[in-house]
Every structure is written in structure tokens, then in C-alpha cells.
Short mmCIF file of N, CA, C and O in Angstrom, two decimals:
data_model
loop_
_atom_site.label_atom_id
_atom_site.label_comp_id
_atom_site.label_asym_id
_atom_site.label_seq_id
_atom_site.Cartn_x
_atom_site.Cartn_y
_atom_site.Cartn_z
N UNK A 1 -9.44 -11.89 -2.22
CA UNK A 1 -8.42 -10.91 -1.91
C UNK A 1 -7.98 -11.10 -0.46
O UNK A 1 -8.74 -10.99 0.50
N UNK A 2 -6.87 -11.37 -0.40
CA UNK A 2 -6.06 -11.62 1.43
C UNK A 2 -6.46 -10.29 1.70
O UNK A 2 -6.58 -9.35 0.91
N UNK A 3 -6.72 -10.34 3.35
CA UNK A 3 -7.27 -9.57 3.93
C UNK A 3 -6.74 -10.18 5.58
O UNK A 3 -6.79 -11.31 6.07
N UNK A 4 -6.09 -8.52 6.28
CA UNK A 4 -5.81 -9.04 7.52
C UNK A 4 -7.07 -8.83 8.83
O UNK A 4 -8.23 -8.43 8.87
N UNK A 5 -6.50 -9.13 9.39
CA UNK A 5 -6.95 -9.27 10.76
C UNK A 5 -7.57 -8.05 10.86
O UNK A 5 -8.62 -8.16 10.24
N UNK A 6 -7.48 -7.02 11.28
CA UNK A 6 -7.19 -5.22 11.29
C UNK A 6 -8.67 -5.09 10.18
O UNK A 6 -9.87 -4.97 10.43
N UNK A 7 -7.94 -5.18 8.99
CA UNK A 7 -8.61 -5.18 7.60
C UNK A 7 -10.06 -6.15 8.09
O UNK A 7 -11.11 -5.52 8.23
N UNK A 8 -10.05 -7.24 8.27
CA UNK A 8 -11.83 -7.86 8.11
C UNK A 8 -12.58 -7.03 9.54
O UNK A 8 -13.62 -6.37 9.46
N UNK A 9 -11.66 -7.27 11.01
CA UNK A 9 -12.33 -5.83 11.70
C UNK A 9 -13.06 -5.34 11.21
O UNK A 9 -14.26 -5.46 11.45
N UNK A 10 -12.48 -4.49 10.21
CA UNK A 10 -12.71 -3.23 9.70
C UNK A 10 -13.75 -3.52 9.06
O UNK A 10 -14.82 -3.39 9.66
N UNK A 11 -13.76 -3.84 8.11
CA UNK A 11 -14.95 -4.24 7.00
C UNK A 11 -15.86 -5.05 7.72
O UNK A 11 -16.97 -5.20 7.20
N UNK A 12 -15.63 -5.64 8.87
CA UNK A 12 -17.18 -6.61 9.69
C UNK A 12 -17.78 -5.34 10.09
O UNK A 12 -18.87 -5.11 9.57
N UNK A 13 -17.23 -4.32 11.02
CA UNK A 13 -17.74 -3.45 11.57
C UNK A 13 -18.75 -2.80 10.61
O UNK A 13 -19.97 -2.80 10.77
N UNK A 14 -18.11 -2.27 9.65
CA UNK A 14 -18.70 -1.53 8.34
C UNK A 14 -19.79 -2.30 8.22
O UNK A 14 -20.63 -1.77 8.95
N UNK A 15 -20.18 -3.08 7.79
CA UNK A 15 -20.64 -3.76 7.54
C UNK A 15 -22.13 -3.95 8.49
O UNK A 15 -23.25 -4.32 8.12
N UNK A 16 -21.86 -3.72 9.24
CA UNK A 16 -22.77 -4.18 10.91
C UNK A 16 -22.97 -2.97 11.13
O UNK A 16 -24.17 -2.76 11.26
N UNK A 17 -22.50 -2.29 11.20
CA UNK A 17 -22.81 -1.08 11.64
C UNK A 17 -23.21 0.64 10.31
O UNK A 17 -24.06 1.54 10.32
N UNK A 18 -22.10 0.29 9.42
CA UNK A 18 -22.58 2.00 8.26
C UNK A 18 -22.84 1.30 7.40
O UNK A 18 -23.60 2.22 7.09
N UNK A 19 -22.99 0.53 6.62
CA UNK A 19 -23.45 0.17 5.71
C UNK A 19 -25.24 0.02 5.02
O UNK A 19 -25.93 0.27 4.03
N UNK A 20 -25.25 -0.75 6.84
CA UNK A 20 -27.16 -0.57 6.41
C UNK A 20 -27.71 0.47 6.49
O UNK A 20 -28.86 0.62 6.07
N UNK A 21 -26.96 1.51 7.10
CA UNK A 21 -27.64 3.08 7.31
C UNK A 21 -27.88 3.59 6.10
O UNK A 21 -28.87 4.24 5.75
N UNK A 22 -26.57 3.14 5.22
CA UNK A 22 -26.65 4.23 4.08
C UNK A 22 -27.53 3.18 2.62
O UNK A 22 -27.78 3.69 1.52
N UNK A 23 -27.81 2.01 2.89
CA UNK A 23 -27.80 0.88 1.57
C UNK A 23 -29.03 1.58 1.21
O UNK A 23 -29.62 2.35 1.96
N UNK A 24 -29.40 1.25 -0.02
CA UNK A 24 -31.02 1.57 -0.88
C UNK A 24 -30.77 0.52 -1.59
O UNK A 24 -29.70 -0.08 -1.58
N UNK A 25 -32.03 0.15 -2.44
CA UNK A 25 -32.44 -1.05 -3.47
C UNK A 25 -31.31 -1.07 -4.54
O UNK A 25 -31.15 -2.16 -5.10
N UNK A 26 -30.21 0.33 -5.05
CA UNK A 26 -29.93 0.65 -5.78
C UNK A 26 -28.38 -0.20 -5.38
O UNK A 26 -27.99 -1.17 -6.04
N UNK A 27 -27.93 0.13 -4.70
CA UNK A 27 -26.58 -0.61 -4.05
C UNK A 27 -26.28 -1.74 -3.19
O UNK A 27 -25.35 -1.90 -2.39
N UNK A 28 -27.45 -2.65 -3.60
CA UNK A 28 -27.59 -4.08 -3.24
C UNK A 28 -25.98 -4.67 -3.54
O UNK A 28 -25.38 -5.22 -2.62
N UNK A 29 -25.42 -4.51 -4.73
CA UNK A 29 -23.97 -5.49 -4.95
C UNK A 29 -23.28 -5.14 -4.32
O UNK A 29 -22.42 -5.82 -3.76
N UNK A 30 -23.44 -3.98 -4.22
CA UNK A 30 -21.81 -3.19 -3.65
C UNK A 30 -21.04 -2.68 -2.66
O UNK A 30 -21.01 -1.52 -2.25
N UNK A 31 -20.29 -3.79 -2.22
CA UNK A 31 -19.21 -3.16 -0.90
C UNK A 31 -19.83 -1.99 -0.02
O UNK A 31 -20.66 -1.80 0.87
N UNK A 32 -18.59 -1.10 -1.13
CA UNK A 32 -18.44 -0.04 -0.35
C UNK A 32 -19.08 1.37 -1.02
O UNK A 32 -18.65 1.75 -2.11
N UNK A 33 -20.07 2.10 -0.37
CA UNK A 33 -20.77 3.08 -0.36
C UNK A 33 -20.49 4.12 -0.22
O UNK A 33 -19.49 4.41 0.44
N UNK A 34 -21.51 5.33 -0.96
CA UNK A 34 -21.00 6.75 -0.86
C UNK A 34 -21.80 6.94 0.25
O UNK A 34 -22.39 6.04 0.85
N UNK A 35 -21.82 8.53 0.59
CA UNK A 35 -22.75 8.83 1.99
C UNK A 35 -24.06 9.17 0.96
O UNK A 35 -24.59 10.09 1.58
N UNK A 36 -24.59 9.03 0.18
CA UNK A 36 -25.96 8.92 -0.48
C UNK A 36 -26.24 7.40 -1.13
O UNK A 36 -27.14 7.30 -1.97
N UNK A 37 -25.58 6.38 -0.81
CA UNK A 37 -26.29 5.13 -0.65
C UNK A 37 -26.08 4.47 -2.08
O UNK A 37 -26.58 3.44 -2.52
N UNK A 38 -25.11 5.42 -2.73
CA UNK A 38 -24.66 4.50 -4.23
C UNK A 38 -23.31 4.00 -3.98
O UNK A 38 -22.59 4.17 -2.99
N UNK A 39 -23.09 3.27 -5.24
CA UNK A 39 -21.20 2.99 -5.14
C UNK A 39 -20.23 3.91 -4.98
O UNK A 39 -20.32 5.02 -5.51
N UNK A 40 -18.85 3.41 -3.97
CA UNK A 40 -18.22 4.41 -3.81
C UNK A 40 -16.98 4.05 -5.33
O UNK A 40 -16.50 2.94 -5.54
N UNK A 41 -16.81 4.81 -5.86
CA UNK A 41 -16.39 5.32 -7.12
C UNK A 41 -14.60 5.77 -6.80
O UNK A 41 -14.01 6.22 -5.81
N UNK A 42 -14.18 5.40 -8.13
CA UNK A 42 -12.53 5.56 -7.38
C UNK A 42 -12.57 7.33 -7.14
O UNK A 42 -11.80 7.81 -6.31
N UNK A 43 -13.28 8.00 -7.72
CA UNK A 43 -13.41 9.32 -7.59
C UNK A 43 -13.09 9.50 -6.09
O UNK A 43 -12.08 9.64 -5.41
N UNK A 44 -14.80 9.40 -5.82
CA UNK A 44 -14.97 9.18 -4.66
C UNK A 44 -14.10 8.83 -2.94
O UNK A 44 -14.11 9.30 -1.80
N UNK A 45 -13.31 7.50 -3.85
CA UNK A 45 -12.50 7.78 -3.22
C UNK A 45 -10.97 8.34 -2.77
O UNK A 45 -10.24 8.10 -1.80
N UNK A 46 -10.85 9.35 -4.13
CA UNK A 46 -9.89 9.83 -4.39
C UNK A 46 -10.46 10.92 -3.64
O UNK A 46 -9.63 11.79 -3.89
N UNK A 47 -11.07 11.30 -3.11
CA UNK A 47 -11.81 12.65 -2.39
C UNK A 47 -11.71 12.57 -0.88
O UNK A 47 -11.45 13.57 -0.22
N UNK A 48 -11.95 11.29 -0.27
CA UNK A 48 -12.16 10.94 1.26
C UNK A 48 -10.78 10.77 1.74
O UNK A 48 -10.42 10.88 2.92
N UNK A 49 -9.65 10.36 0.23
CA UNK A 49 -7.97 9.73 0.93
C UNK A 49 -7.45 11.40 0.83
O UNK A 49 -6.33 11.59 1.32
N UNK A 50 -8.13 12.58 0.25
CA UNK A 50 -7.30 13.25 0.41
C UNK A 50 -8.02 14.13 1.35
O UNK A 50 -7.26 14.94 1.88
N UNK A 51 -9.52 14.26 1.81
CA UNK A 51 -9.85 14.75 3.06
C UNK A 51 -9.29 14.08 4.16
O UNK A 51 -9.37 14.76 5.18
N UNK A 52 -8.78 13.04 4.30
CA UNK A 52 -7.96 12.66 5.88
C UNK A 52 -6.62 12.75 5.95
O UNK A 52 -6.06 12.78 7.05
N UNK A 53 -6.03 12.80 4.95
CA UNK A 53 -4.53 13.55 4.26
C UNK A 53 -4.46 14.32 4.75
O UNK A 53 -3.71 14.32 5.73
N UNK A 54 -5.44 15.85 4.29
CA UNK A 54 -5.43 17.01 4.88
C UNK A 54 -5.64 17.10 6.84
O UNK A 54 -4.92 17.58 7.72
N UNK A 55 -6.24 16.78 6.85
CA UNK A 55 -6.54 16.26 8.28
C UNK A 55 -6.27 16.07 9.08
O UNK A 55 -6.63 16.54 10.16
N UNK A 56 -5.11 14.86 8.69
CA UNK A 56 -3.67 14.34 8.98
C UNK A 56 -2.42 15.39 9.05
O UNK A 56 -1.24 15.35 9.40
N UNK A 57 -3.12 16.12 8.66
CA UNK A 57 -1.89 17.59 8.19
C UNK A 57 -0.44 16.89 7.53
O UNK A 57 0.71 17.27 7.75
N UNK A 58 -0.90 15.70 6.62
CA UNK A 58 0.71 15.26 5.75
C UNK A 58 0.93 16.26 4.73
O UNK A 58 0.12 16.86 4.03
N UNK A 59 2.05 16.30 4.79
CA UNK A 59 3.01 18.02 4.01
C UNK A 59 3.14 17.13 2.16
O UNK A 59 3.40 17.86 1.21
N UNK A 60 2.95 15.70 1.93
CA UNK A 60 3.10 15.63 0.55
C UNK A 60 1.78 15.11 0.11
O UNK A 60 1.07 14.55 0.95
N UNK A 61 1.38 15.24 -1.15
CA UNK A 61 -0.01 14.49 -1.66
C UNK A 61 0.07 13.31 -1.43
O UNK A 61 1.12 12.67 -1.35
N UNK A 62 -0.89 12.95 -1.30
CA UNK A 62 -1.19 11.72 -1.48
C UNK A 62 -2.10 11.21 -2.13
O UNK A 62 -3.29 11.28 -1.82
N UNK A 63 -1.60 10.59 -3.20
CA UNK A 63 -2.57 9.83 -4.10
C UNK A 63 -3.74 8.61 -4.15
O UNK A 63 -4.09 8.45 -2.98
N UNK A 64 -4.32 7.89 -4.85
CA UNK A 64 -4.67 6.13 -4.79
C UNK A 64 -3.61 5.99 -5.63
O UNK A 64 -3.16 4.96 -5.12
N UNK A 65 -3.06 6.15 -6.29
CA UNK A 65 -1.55 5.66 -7.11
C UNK A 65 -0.54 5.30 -5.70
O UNK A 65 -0.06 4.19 -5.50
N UNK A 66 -0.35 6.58 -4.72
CA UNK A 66 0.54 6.62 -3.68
C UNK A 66 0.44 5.28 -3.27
O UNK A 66 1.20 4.40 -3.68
N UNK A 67 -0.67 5.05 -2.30
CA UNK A 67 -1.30 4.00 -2.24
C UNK A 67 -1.05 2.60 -2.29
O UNK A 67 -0.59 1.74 -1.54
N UNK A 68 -1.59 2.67 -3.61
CA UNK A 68 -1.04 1.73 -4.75
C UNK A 68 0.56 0.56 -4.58
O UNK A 68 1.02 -0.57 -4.39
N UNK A 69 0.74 1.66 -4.78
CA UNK A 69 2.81 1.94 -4.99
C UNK A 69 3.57 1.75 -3.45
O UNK A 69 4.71 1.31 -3.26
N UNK A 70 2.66 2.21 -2.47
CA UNK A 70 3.55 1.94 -1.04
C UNK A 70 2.85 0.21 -1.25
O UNK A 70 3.76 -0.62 -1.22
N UNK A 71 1.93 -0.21 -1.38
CA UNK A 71 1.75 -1.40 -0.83
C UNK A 71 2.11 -2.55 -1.97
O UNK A 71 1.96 -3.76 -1.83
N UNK A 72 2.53 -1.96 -2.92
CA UNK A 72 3.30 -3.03 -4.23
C UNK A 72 4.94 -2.67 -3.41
O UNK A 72 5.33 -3.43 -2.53
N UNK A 73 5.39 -2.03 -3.62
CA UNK A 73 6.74 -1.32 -2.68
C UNK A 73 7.05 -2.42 -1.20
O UNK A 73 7.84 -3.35 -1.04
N UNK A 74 6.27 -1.94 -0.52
CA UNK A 74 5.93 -3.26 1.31
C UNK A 74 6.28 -4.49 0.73
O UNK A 74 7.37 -5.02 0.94
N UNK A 75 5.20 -5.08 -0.13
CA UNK A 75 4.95 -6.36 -0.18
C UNK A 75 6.56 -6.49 -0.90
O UNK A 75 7.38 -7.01 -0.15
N UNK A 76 6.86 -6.25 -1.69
CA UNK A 76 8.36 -6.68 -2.46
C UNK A 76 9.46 -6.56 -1.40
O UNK A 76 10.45 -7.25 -1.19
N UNK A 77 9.03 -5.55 -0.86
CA UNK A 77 10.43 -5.16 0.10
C UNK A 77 10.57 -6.39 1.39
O UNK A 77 11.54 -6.63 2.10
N UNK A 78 9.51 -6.90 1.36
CA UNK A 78 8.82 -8.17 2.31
C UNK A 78 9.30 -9.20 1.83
O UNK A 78 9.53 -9.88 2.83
N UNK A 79 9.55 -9.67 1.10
CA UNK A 79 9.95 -10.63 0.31
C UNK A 79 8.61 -11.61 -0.86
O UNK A 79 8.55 -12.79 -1.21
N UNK A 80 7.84 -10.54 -1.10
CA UNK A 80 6.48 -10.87 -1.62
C UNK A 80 6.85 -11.51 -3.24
O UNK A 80 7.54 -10.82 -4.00
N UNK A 81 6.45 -12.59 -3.57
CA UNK A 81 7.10 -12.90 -5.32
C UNK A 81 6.30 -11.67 -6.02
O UNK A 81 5.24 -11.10 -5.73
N UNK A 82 7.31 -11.48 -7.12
CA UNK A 82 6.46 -10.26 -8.01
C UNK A 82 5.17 -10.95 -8.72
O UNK A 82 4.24 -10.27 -9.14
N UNK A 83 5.19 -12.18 -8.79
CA UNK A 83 4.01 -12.76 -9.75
C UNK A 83 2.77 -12.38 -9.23
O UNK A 83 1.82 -11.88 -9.83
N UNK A 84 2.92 -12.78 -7.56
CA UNK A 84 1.87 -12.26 -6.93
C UNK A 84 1.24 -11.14 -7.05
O UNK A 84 0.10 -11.00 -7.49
N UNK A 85 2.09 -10.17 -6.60
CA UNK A 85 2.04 -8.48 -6.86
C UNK A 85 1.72 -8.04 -7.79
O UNK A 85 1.33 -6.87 -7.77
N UNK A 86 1.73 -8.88 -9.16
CA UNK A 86 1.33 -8.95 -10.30
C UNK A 86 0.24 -8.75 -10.14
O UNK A 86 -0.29 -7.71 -10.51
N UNK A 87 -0.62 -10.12 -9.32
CA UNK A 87 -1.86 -10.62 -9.90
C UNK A 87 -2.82 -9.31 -8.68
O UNK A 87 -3.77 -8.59 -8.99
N UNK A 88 -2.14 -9.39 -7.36
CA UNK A 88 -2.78 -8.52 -6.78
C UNK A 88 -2.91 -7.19 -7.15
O UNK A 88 -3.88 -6.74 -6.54
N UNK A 89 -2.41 -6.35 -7.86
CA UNK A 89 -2.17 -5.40 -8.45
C UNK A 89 -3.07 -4.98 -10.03
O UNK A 89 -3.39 -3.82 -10.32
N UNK A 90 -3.42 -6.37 -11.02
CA UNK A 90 -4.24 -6.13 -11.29
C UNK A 90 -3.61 -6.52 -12.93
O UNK A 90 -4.24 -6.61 -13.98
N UNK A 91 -1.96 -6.73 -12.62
CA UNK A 91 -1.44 -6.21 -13.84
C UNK A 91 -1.30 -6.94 -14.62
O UNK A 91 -0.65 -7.84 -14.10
N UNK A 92 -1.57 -7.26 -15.99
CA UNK A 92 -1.71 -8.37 -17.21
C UNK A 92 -0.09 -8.67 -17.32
O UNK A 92 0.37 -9.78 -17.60
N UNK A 93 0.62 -7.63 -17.06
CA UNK A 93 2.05 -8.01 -17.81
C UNK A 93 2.93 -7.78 -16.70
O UNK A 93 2.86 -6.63 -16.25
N UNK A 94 3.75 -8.57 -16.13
CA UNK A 94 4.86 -8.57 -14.87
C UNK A 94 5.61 -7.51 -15.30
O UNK A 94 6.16 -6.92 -14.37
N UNK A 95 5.82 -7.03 -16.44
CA UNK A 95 6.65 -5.71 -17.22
C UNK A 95 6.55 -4.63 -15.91
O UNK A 95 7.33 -4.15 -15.08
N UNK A 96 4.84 -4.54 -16.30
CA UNK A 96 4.11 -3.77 -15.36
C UNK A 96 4.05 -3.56 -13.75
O UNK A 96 3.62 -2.73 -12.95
N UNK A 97 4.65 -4.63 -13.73
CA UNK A 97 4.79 -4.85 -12.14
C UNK A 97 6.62 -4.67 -11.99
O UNK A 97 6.93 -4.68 -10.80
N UNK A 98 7.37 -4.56 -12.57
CA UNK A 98 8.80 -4.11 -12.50
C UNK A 98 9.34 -2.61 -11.92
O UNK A 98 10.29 -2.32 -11.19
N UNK A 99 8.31 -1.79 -12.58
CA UNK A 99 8.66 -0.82 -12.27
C UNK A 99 8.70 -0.60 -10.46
O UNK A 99 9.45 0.22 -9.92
N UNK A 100 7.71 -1.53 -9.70
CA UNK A 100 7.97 -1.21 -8.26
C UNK A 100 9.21 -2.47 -7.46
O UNK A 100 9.46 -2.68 -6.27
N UNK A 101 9.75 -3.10 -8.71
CA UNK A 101 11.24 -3.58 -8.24
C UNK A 101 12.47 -2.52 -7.72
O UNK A 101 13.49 -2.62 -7.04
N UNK A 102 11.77 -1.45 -8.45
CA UNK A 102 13.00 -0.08 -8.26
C UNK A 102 13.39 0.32 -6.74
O UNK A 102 12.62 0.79 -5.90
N UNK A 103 14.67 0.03 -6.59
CA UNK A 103 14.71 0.08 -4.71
C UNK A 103 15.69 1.43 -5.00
O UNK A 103 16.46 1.57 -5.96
N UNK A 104 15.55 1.96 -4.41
CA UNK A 104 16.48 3.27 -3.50
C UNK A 104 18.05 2.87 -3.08
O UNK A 104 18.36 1.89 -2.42
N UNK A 105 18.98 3.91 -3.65
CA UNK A 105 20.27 3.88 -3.17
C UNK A 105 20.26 3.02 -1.36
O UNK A 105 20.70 1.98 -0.87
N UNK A 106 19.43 4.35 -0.87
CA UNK A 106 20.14 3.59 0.24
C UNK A 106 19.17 2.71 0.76
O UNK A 106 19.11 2.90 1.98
N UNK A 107 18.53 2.01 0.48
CA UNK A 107 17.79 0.99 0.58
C UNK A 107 19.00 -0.35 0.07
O UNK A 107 19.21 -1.43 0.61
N UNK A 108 19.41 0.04 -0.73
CA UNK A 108 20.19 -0.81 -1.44
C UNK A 108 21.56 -0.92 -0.47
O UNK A 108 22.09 -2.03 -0.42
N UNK A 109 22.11 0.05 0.23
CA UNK A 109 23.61 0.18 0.95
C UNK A 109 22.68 -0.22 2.33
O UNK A 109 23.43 -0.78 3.14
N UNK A 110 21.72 -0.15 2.69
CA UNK A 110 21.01 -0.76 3.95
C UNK A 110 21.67 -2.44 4.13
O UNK A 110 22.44 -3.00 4.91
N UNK A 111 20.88 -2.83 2.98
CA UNK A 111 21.26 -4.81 2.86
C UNK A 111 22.06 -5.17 2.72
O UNK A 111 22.33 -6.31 3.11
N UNK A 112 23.49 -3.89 1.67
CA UNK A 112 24.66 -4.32 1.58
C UNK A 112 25.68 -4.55 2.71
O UNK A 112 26.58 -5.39 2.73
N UNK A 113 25.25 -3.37 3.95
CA UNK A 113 25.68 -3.59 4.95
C UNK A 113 25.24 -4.66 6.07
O UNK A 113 26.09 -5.07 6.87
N UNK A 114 23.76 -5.16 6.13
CA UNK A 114 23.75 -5.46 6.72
C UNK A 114 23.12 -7.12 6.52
O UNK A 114 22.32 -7.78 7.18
N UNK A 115 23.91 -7.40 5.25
CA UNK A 115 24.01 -8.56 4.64
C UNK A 115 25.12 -9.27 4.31
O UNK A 115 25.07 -10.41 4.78
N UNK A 116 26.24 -9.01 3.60
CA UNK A 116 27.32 -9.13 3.06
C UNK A 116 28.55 -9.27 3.84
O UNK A 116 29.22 -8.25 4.05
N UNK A 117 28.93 -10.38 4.27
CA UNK A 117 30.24 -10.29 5.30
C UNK A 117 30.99 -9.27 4.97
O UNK A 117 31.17 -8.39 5.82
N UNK A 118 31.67 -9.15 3.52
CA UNK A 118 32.81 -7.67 4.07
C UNK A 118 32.09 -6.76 4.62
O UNK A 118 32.42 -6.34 5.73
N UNK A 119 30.85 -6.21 3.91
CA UNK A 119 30.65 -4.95 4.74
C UNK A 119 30.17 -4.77 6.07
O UNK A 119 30.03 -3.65 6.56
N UNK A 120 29.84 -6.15 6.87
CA UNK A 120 29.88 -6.34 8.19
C UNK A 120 31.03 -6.11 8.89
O UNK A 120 31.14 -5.31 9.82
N UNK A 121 32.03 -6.94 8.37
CA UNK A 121 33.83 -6.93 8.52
C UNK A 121 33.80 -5.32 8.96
O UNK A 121 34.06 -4.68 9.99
N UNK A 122 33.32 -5.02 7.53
CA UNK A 122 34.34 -3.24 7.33
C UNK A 122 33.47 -2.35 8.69
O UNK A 122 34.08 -1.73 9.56
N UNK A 123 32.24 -2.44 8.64
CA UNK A 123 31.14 -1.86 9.72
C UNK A 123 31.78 -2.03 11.09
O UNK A 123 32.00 -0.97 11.68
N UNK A 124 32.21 -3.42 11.86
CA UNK A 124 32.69 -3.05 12.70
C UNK A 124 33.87 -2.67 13.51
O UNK A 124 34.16 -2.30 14.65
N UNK A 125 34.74 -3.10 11.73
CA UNK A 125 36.72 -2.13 12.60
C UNK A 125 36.47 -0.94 12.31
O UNK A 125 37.48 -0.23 12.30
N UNK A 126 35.12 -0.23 11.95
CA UNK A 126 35.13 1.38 11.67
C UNK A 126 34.05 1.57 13.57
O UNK A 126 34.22 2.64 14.17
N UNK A 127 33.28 0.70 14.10
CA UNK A 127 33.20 0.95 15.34
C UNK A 127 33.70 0.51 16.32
O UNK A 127 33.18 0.78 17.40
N UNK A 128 34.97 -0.37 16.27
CA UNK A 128 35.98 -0.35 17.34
C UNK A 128 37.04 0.55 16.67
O UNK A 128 37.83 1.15 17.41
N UNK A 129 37.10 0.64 15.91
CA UNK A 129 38.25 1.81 15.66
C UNK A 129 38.09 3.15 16.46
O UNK A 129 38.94 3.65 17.19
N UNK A 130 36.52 3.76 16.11
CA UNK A 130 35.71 4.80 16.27
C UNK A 130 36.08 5.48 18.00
O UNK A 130 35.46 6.46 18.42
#
């Protein structure tokens, strides 16, 4: 799994530092840990993303779907191939991976403008006109 810079940080630290605190005989395979020394469980961590949510004082939920969906969303909007996003994502059928092709109106009038010679044309006799 690609993993950045930031990201292995992160997980060396963990690693070196909370991990052996919390490990027992029982959670020898596994990553990432609860604070009682078993696997951390998508539950689990559906519990910790929305204790720092709150925290964070963000005004909408936030999901592991949210999640999910901003970083299938990034990567496409990045110019990421969907096959990839596919495979990183988990998904047997690219079908499945379509639905985060769905771009936003003005996501869409963003590139038109600031892609497309006419609407460059038209963009700037409306700011020397202006």
C-alpha cells in the first residue's frame, strides 16, 4: 500500500513508541491496536474518527465512508487512473469505483474556465471590460 512521507513518520513512530506499550501475545499480527492490546476493529475505529471530529469541533459527520470518498474523490481529481482507485479502494468492479467519477457543477465550470480557450477569451473581456 503507497504510503507517504508524513504517513510512514507516522506509523515508524507508532510503532517505536505506542505500540509496544499496548502489544500482548494476542496481537502479535496486527498493525494497529486498541488501547487494551487487541486489534483495532473498523468499529473501533469508527469511534476514535468521530472522537477527534468532535474535538475538532467539525459542524458535519464524519464518517470512514467520508474518508473513504474524500481520498477516492483527491486521488481522481489528481489525475489518479480509476483502475488504480479501483484496486486501492478494494473494489472488484470499476462500476464500483464510478460512482466517485461524479464531479460537482462547479468543479466542472472551474476547468471549463480555466481550461478552454473561449472561456479564457470570455473571462478576460469580462475583466478588462469590468
Amino acid at each position: 500500500m503507497p504510503l507517504g512521507r508524513l504517513g510512514r513518520d507516522a506509523v515508524g513512530a507508532y510503532l517505536t513508541r505506542a505500540r509496544p506499550a499496548l502489544a500482548t501475545l494476542r496481537s502479535r499480527g496486527a498493525l494497529f491496536l486498541n488501547h487494551r492490546g487487541g486489534r483495532l476493529t473498523r468499529q473501533g475505529c469508527a469511534v476514535l474518527l468521530a472522537k477527534h471530529a468532535k474535538s475538532a469541533r467539525l459542524r458535519r459527520r464524519v464518517t470512514l465512508h467520508t474518508l473513504r470518498h474524500s481520498f477516492a474523490t483527491h486521488l481522481l481529481e489528481g489525475g489518479a487512473d480509476i483502475r488504480v482507485v479501483q484496486e486501492l479502494l478494494g473494489h472488484a468492479s470499476v462500476a464500483t469505483t464510478q460512482i466517485y467519477t461524479l464531479v460537482t457543477e462547479e468543479h466542472l465550470r472551474e476547468v471549463y474556465v480555466a481550461s478552454h480557450p473561449r472561456a479564457l477569451k470570455a473571462s478576460k473581456e469580462v475583466t478588462h471590460a469590468g
